[in-house]
XYZ file of C-alpha atoms in Angstrom:
345
model
C -18.915 -172.668 145.261
C -18.093 -170.514 142.241
C -15.212 -172.488 140.707
C -14.878 -170.134 137.743
C -14.480 -167.145 140.076
C -11.735 -168.893 142.071
C -9.891 -169.647 138.832
C -10.114 -166.074 137.562
C -9.002 -164.559 140.882
C -5.817 -166.642 140.902
C -5.221 -165.990 137.201
C -5.666 -162.233 137.713
C -3.128 -162.224 140.573
C -0.696 -164.157 138.376
C -1.106 -161.569 135.613
C -0.546 -158.675 138.054
C 2.713 -160.170 139.347
C 3.811 -160.939 135.783
C 3.249 -157.317 134.743
C 5.134 -156.040 137.790
C 8.057 -158.424 137.224
C 8.367 -157.479 133.529
C 9.007 -153.839 134.398
C 10.967 -154.299 137.641
C 14.636 -153.248 137.429
C 15.774 -154.673 140.780
C 16.846 -158.294 140.006
C 15.917 -159.570 143.489
C 12.468 -157.978 143.398
C 11.978 -159.135 139.787
C 12.761 -162.742 140.727
C 10.390 -162.516 143.697
C 7.550 -161.161 141.559
C 8.139 -163.791 138.869
C 8.000 -166.509 141.527
C 4.730 -165.094 142.858
C 3.277 -165.075 139.343
C 4.302 -168.688 138.822
C 2.774 -169.668 142.166
C -0.557 -167.971 141.406
C -0.645 -169.525 137.929
C -0.159 -172.950 139.494
C -3.104 -172.266 141.796
C -5.196 -171.197 138.798
C -4.372 -174.438 136.972
C -5.583 -176.416 139.998
C -8.914 -174.584 139.925
C -9.165 -175.122 136.178
C -8.643 -178.850 136.638
C -11.244 -178.991 139.424
C -13.743 -177.016 137.320
C -13.316 -179.103 134.169
C -13.727 -182.263 136.236
C -17.217 -181.003 137.065
C -17.999 -180.030 133.485
C -17.613 -176.305 134.211
C -16.012 -174.273 131.441
C -13.609 -171.592 132.657
C -12.553 -168.621 130.569
C -9.229 -166.818 130.542
C -8.935 -163.167 131.520
C -10.767 -160.722 129.297
C -9.398 -157.498 127.838
C -10.711 -155.391 130.726
C -9.153 -157.628 133.374
C -5.781 -157.554 131.600
C -5.941 -153.742 131.514
C -6.733 -153.744 135.247
C -3.656 -155.905 135.845
C -1.486 -153.468 133.871
C -2.866 -150.653 136.019
C -0.825 -151.997 138.950
C 2.337 -151.223 136.971
C 1.245 -147.593 136.817
C 0.518 -147.595 140.551
C 3.984 -149.066 141.160
C 5.612 -146.153 139.289
C 3.722 -143.626 141.407
C 3.951 -145.068 144.927
C 6.739 -147.641 144.644
C 6.930 -151.411 144.940
C 6.370 -151.757 148.682
C 3.148 -149.760 148.720
C 1.884 -151.614 145.643
C 2.573 -154.931 147.367
C 0.729 -153.625 150.422
C -2.310 -152.985 148.244
C -2.099 -156.524 146.878
C -1.596 -157.956 150.360
C -4.724 -156.191 151.634
C -6.709 -158.035 148.955
C -5.225 -161.434 149.836
C -5.036 -161.462 153.640
C -7.894 -163.997 153.994
C -6.537 -166.505 151.464
C -4.777 -168.705 154.042
C -7.985 -169.057 156.043
C -10.010 -169.702 152.888
C -7.778 -172.492 151.619
C -7.534 -174.149 155.017
C -11.334 -174.305 155.186
C -11.451 -175.654 151.625
C -8.980 -178.396 152.607
C -11.752 -179.713 154.890
C -14.640 -179.062 152.498
C -17.035 -181.875 151.620
C -17.492 -180.323 148.164
C -14.004 -181.543 147.230
C -12.615 -185.069 147.033
C -9.557 -186.230 148.985
C -7.074 -185.422 146.226
C -8.545 -181.934 145.787
C -8.446 -181.292 149.536
C -4.749 -182.178 149.555
C -4.177 -179.637 146.807
C -5.991 -177.017 148.908
C -3.546 -177.781 151.744
C -0.635 -177.226 149.364
C -2.080 -173.884 148.299
C -2.571 -172.831 151.946
C 1.146 -173.469 152.559
C 2.012 -171.438 149.445
C -0.198 -168.574 150.624
C 1.407 -168.571 154.092
C 4.859 -168.215 152.554
C 3.473 -165.705 150.063
C 1.960 -163.449 152.748
C 5.070 -163.511 154.915
C 7.264 -162.696 151.915
C 5.017 -159.761 151.022
C 5.597 -158.303 154.491
C 9.366 -158.809 154.357
C 10.162 -157.836 150.754
C 10.392 -154.096 151.061
C 11.361 -151.260 148.788
C 12.696 -149.523 151.876
C 13.720 -146.432 149.935
C 10.025 -145.557 149.582
C 9.388 -145.958 153.317
C 12.388 -143.837 154.271
C 11.406 -141.140 151.789
C 7.769 -140.964 152.929
C 8.606 -140.810 156.630
C 11.402 -138.306 155.979
C 9.048 -135.945 154.144
C 6.541 -136.265 156.987
C 9.115 -135.320 159.627
C 10.505 -132.356 157.695
C 7.100 -131.059 156.652
C 5.450 -131.083 160.075
C 8.478 -129.844 162.013
C 9.214 -126.875 159.740
C 5.508 -126.028 159.357
C 5.198 -125.696 163.132
C 8.445 -123.714 163.377
C 7.644 -121.229 160.586
C 4.091 -120.814 161.850
C 5.442 -119.751 165.230
C 8.066 -117.464 163.692
C 5.414 -115.869 161.435
C 3.421 -115.036 164.547
C 6.359 -113.138 166.021
C 7.883 -111.608 162.847
C 6.042 -110.067 159.894
C 8.934 -110.288 157.408
C 8.325 -113.193 154.976
C 11.983 -113.509 153.921
C 13.128 -113.731 157.550
C 10.451 -116.375 158.178
C 11.564 -118.320 155.080
C 15.256 -118.199 155.997
C 14.486 -119.192 159.592
C 12.477 -122.160 158.329
C 15.285 -123.121 155.974
C 17.804 -123.069 158.840
C 15.512 -125.308 160.908
C 15.167 -127.621 157.894
C 18.916 -127.858 157.283
C 19.684 -128.579 160.945
C 16.966 -131.237 160.981
C 18.333 -132.742 157.768
C 21.805 -133.156 159.268
C 20.403 -134.628 162.482
C 18.086 -137.093 160.689
C 20.779 -138.167 158.198
C 23.253 -139.023 160.953
C 20.532 -140.845 162.889
C 19.524 -142.894 159.823
C 23.139 -143.891 159.170
C 23.740 -145.092 162.739
C 20.351 -146.832 162.942
C 20.770 -148.756 159.660
C 24.325 -149.784 160.505
C 23.255 -151.073 163.925
C 20.202 -152.878 162.497
C 22.364 -154.652 159.916
C 24.834 -155.876 162.534
C 22.083 -157.114 164.886
C 20.269 -158.847 162.010
C 23.362 -160.777 160.895
C 23.946 -162.039 164.444
C 20.308 -163.121 164.716
C 20.392 -165.021 161.404
C 23.528 -166.910 162.448
C 21.884 -167.958 165.724
C 18.819 -169.257 163.854
C 21.008 -171.295 161.472
C 22.737 -172.905 164.449
C 19.402 -173.540 166.173
C 18.087 -175.300 163.043
C 20.930 -177.802 163.375
C 20.545 -178.251 167.142
C 16.747 -178.198 167.591
C 14.438 -177.952 164.559
C 11.349 -178.379 166.743
C 12.107 -175.200 168.661
C 12.500 -173.290 165.390
C 9.167 -174.718 164.237
C 7.536 -173.410 167.427
C 8.926 -169.937 166.779
C 7.544 -170.026 163.242
C 4.152 -171.105 164.589
C 4.124 -168.121 166.952
C 4.960 -165.762 164.082
C 2.157 -167.173 161.917
C -0.260 -166.885 164.852
C 0.721 -163.247 165.344
C -0.145 -162.664 161.691
C -3.699 -163.726 162.532
C -3.465 -167.288 161.226
C -5.390 -169.819 163.320
C -3.250 -171.953 165.646
C -4.277 -175.219 163.999
C -3.198 -173.917 160.579
C 0.029 -172.424 161.915
C 0.807 -175.726 163.652
C 0.471 -177.715 160.428
C 2.389 -175.265 158.235
C 5.325 -174.262 160.479
C 7.349 -177.544 160.218
C 7.451 -177.139 156.427
C 8.966 -173.653 156.770
C 11.915 -174.551 159.019
C 14.405 -174.690 156.121
C 13.763 -171.004 155.365
C 13.312 -169.967 158.998
C 16.005 -167.281 159.035
C 14.397 -165.580 156.018
C 11.051 -165.441 157.829
C 12.183 -164.663 161.385
C 15.053 -162.328 160.486
C 14.898 -161.290 156.802
C 18.302 -160.228 155.541
C 18.968 -156.494 155.768
C 20.363 -155.281 152.445
C 20.264 -151.521 153.080
C 23.402 -149.452 152.726
C 23.792 -147.082 155.726
C 25.129 -144.292 153.507
C 22.273 -144.678 151.028
C 19.698 -144.714 153.825
C 21.271 -141.587 155.280
C 21.140 -139.823 151.909
C 17.503 -140.743 151.237
C 16.451 -139.598 154.710
C 18.272 -136.288 154.325
C 16.883 -135.530 150.857
C 13.332 -136.454 151.867
C 13.505 -134.394 155.059
C 14.657 -131.226 153.308
C 12.042 -131.826 150.578
C 9.316 -131.831 153.213
C 10.886 -128.856 154.969
C 10.758 -126.669 151.843
C 6.979 -127.055 151.340
C 5.777 -124.812 154.232
C 8.220 -121.999 153.408
C 7.372 -121.668 149.694
C 4.799 -118.846 150.227
C 7.280 -116.887 152.349
C 10.023 -117.172 149.722
C 7.440 -115.766 147.271
C 7.239 -112.758 149.634
C 3.635 -113.447 150.606
C 3.316 -111.884 154.037
C 0.744 -111.530 156.798
C -2.345 -113.691 157.085
C -2.282 -114.550 153.352
C 1.207 -116.025 153.638
C 0.227 -117.975 156.742
C -2.962 -119.372 155.197
C -1.137 -120.241 151.956
C 1.464 -122.162 153.949
C -1.277 -123.992 155.863
C -3.143 -124.960 152.684
C -0.219 -126.416 150.716
C 1.170 -128.054 153.856
C -2.217 -129.502 154.833
C -2.697 -131.082 151.399
C 0.856 -132.449 151.467
C 0.457 -133.847 154.994
C -2.775 -135.608 154.002
C -1.095 -137.250 150.997
C 1.906 -138.327 153.086
C -0.453 -139.628 155.788
C -2.348 -141.618 153.159
C 0.894 -143.330 152.104
C 1.883 -143.957 155.727
C -1.534 -145.561 156.242
C -0.742 -148.039 153.471
C 2.678 -148.739 154.980
C 1.180 -149.219 158.453
C -1.803 -151.383 157.405
C -4.323 -148.831 158.732
C -7.098 -146.932 156.950
C -5.185 -144.550 154.608
C -7.851 -141.817 154.517
C -8.269 -141.859 158.282
C -4.498 -141.712 158.763
C -4.204 -138.834 156.293
C -6.920 -136.801 158.028
C -5.468 -137.576 161.452
C -1.983 -136.414 160.466
C -3.331 -133.319 158.737
C -5.325 -132.374 161.833
C -2.393 -132.909 164.181
C 0.076 -131.113 161.895
C -2.120 -128.051 161.423
C -3.062 -128.113 165.105
C 0.609 -127.986 166.095
C 1.188 -125.151 163.607
C -1.700 -123.090 164.992
C -0.515 -123.674 168.567
C 3.017 -122.469 167.786
C 1.588 -119.503 165.879
C -0.295 -118.434 169.005
C 2.956 -118.738 170.958
C 4.629 -116.578 168.304
C 1.901 -113.945 168.618
C 2.410 -113.946 172.376
C 6.153 -113.533 171.874
C 5.561 -110.557 169.555
C 3.690 -108.795 172.355
C 6.569 -109.349 174.755
C 9.368 -108.349 172.337
């Protein structure tokens, strides 16, 4: 076992969370990140103690590793907190399994194995918190752009097949975008409001259940951990220790403001809707206007798909290519329909 490597991995994670917390403006997110940094630093100190007990000298992070940790702050500014946490989560998803196996390792003494158990509990809480702490504004904005971009691309592509006037195509696309913006904004408001009400009722029921039957709550937590891919034996041993924070794991509190969610959805939708009609507003007509719209829209769809891949825990590149193919495919199909309509009109 490479004890020095284990120490540096935990220390690096601690430094990443420290850098993120230093520059985070949201007080709740800042406190969460600071707590994660403290937790990882505690894990690093355990590995340092284990290493020194065996006469192994461990070194602190070098200049290059500290720069790499700061790089996550730059990533956070570009793609937001949630997506940055998703990147971190993808690097740590096997930690629970690793520490459970170490808690039964013959390379460690009894006291060290107990410490590995403690770390496995920390990592279980850590992973669940990473999936529930969300910068939802980023998610809403990304999905809103996707909806507006693909819908208006398909619509303007069809209209361009029937009409050869770029300004008419642009205005038609803008009308479709505005109507979609209003529809999506109202839908986001009603959805967020309903979700908040349902969530509050669910949290209250869990609090009551904790008083009446803690064992049943523990079973629910075990099922959740198992669904996350954690082995049943590990989930069984960890779940009783998580009962006190059960409502935060089973039904994380919804903090979103319905009006804010509605506004973000509307702005993102119209932002996406404007992209396909830019060439037409520049009076680029005919096949050149169509191809220009396809190119800038295709690149935009791929980027949005990449971000959605991160949000959905699937391969980002594959998701980006898939969405680009489907979006352009829909646009070409509606263009053919538009050409057919031009023959009839």
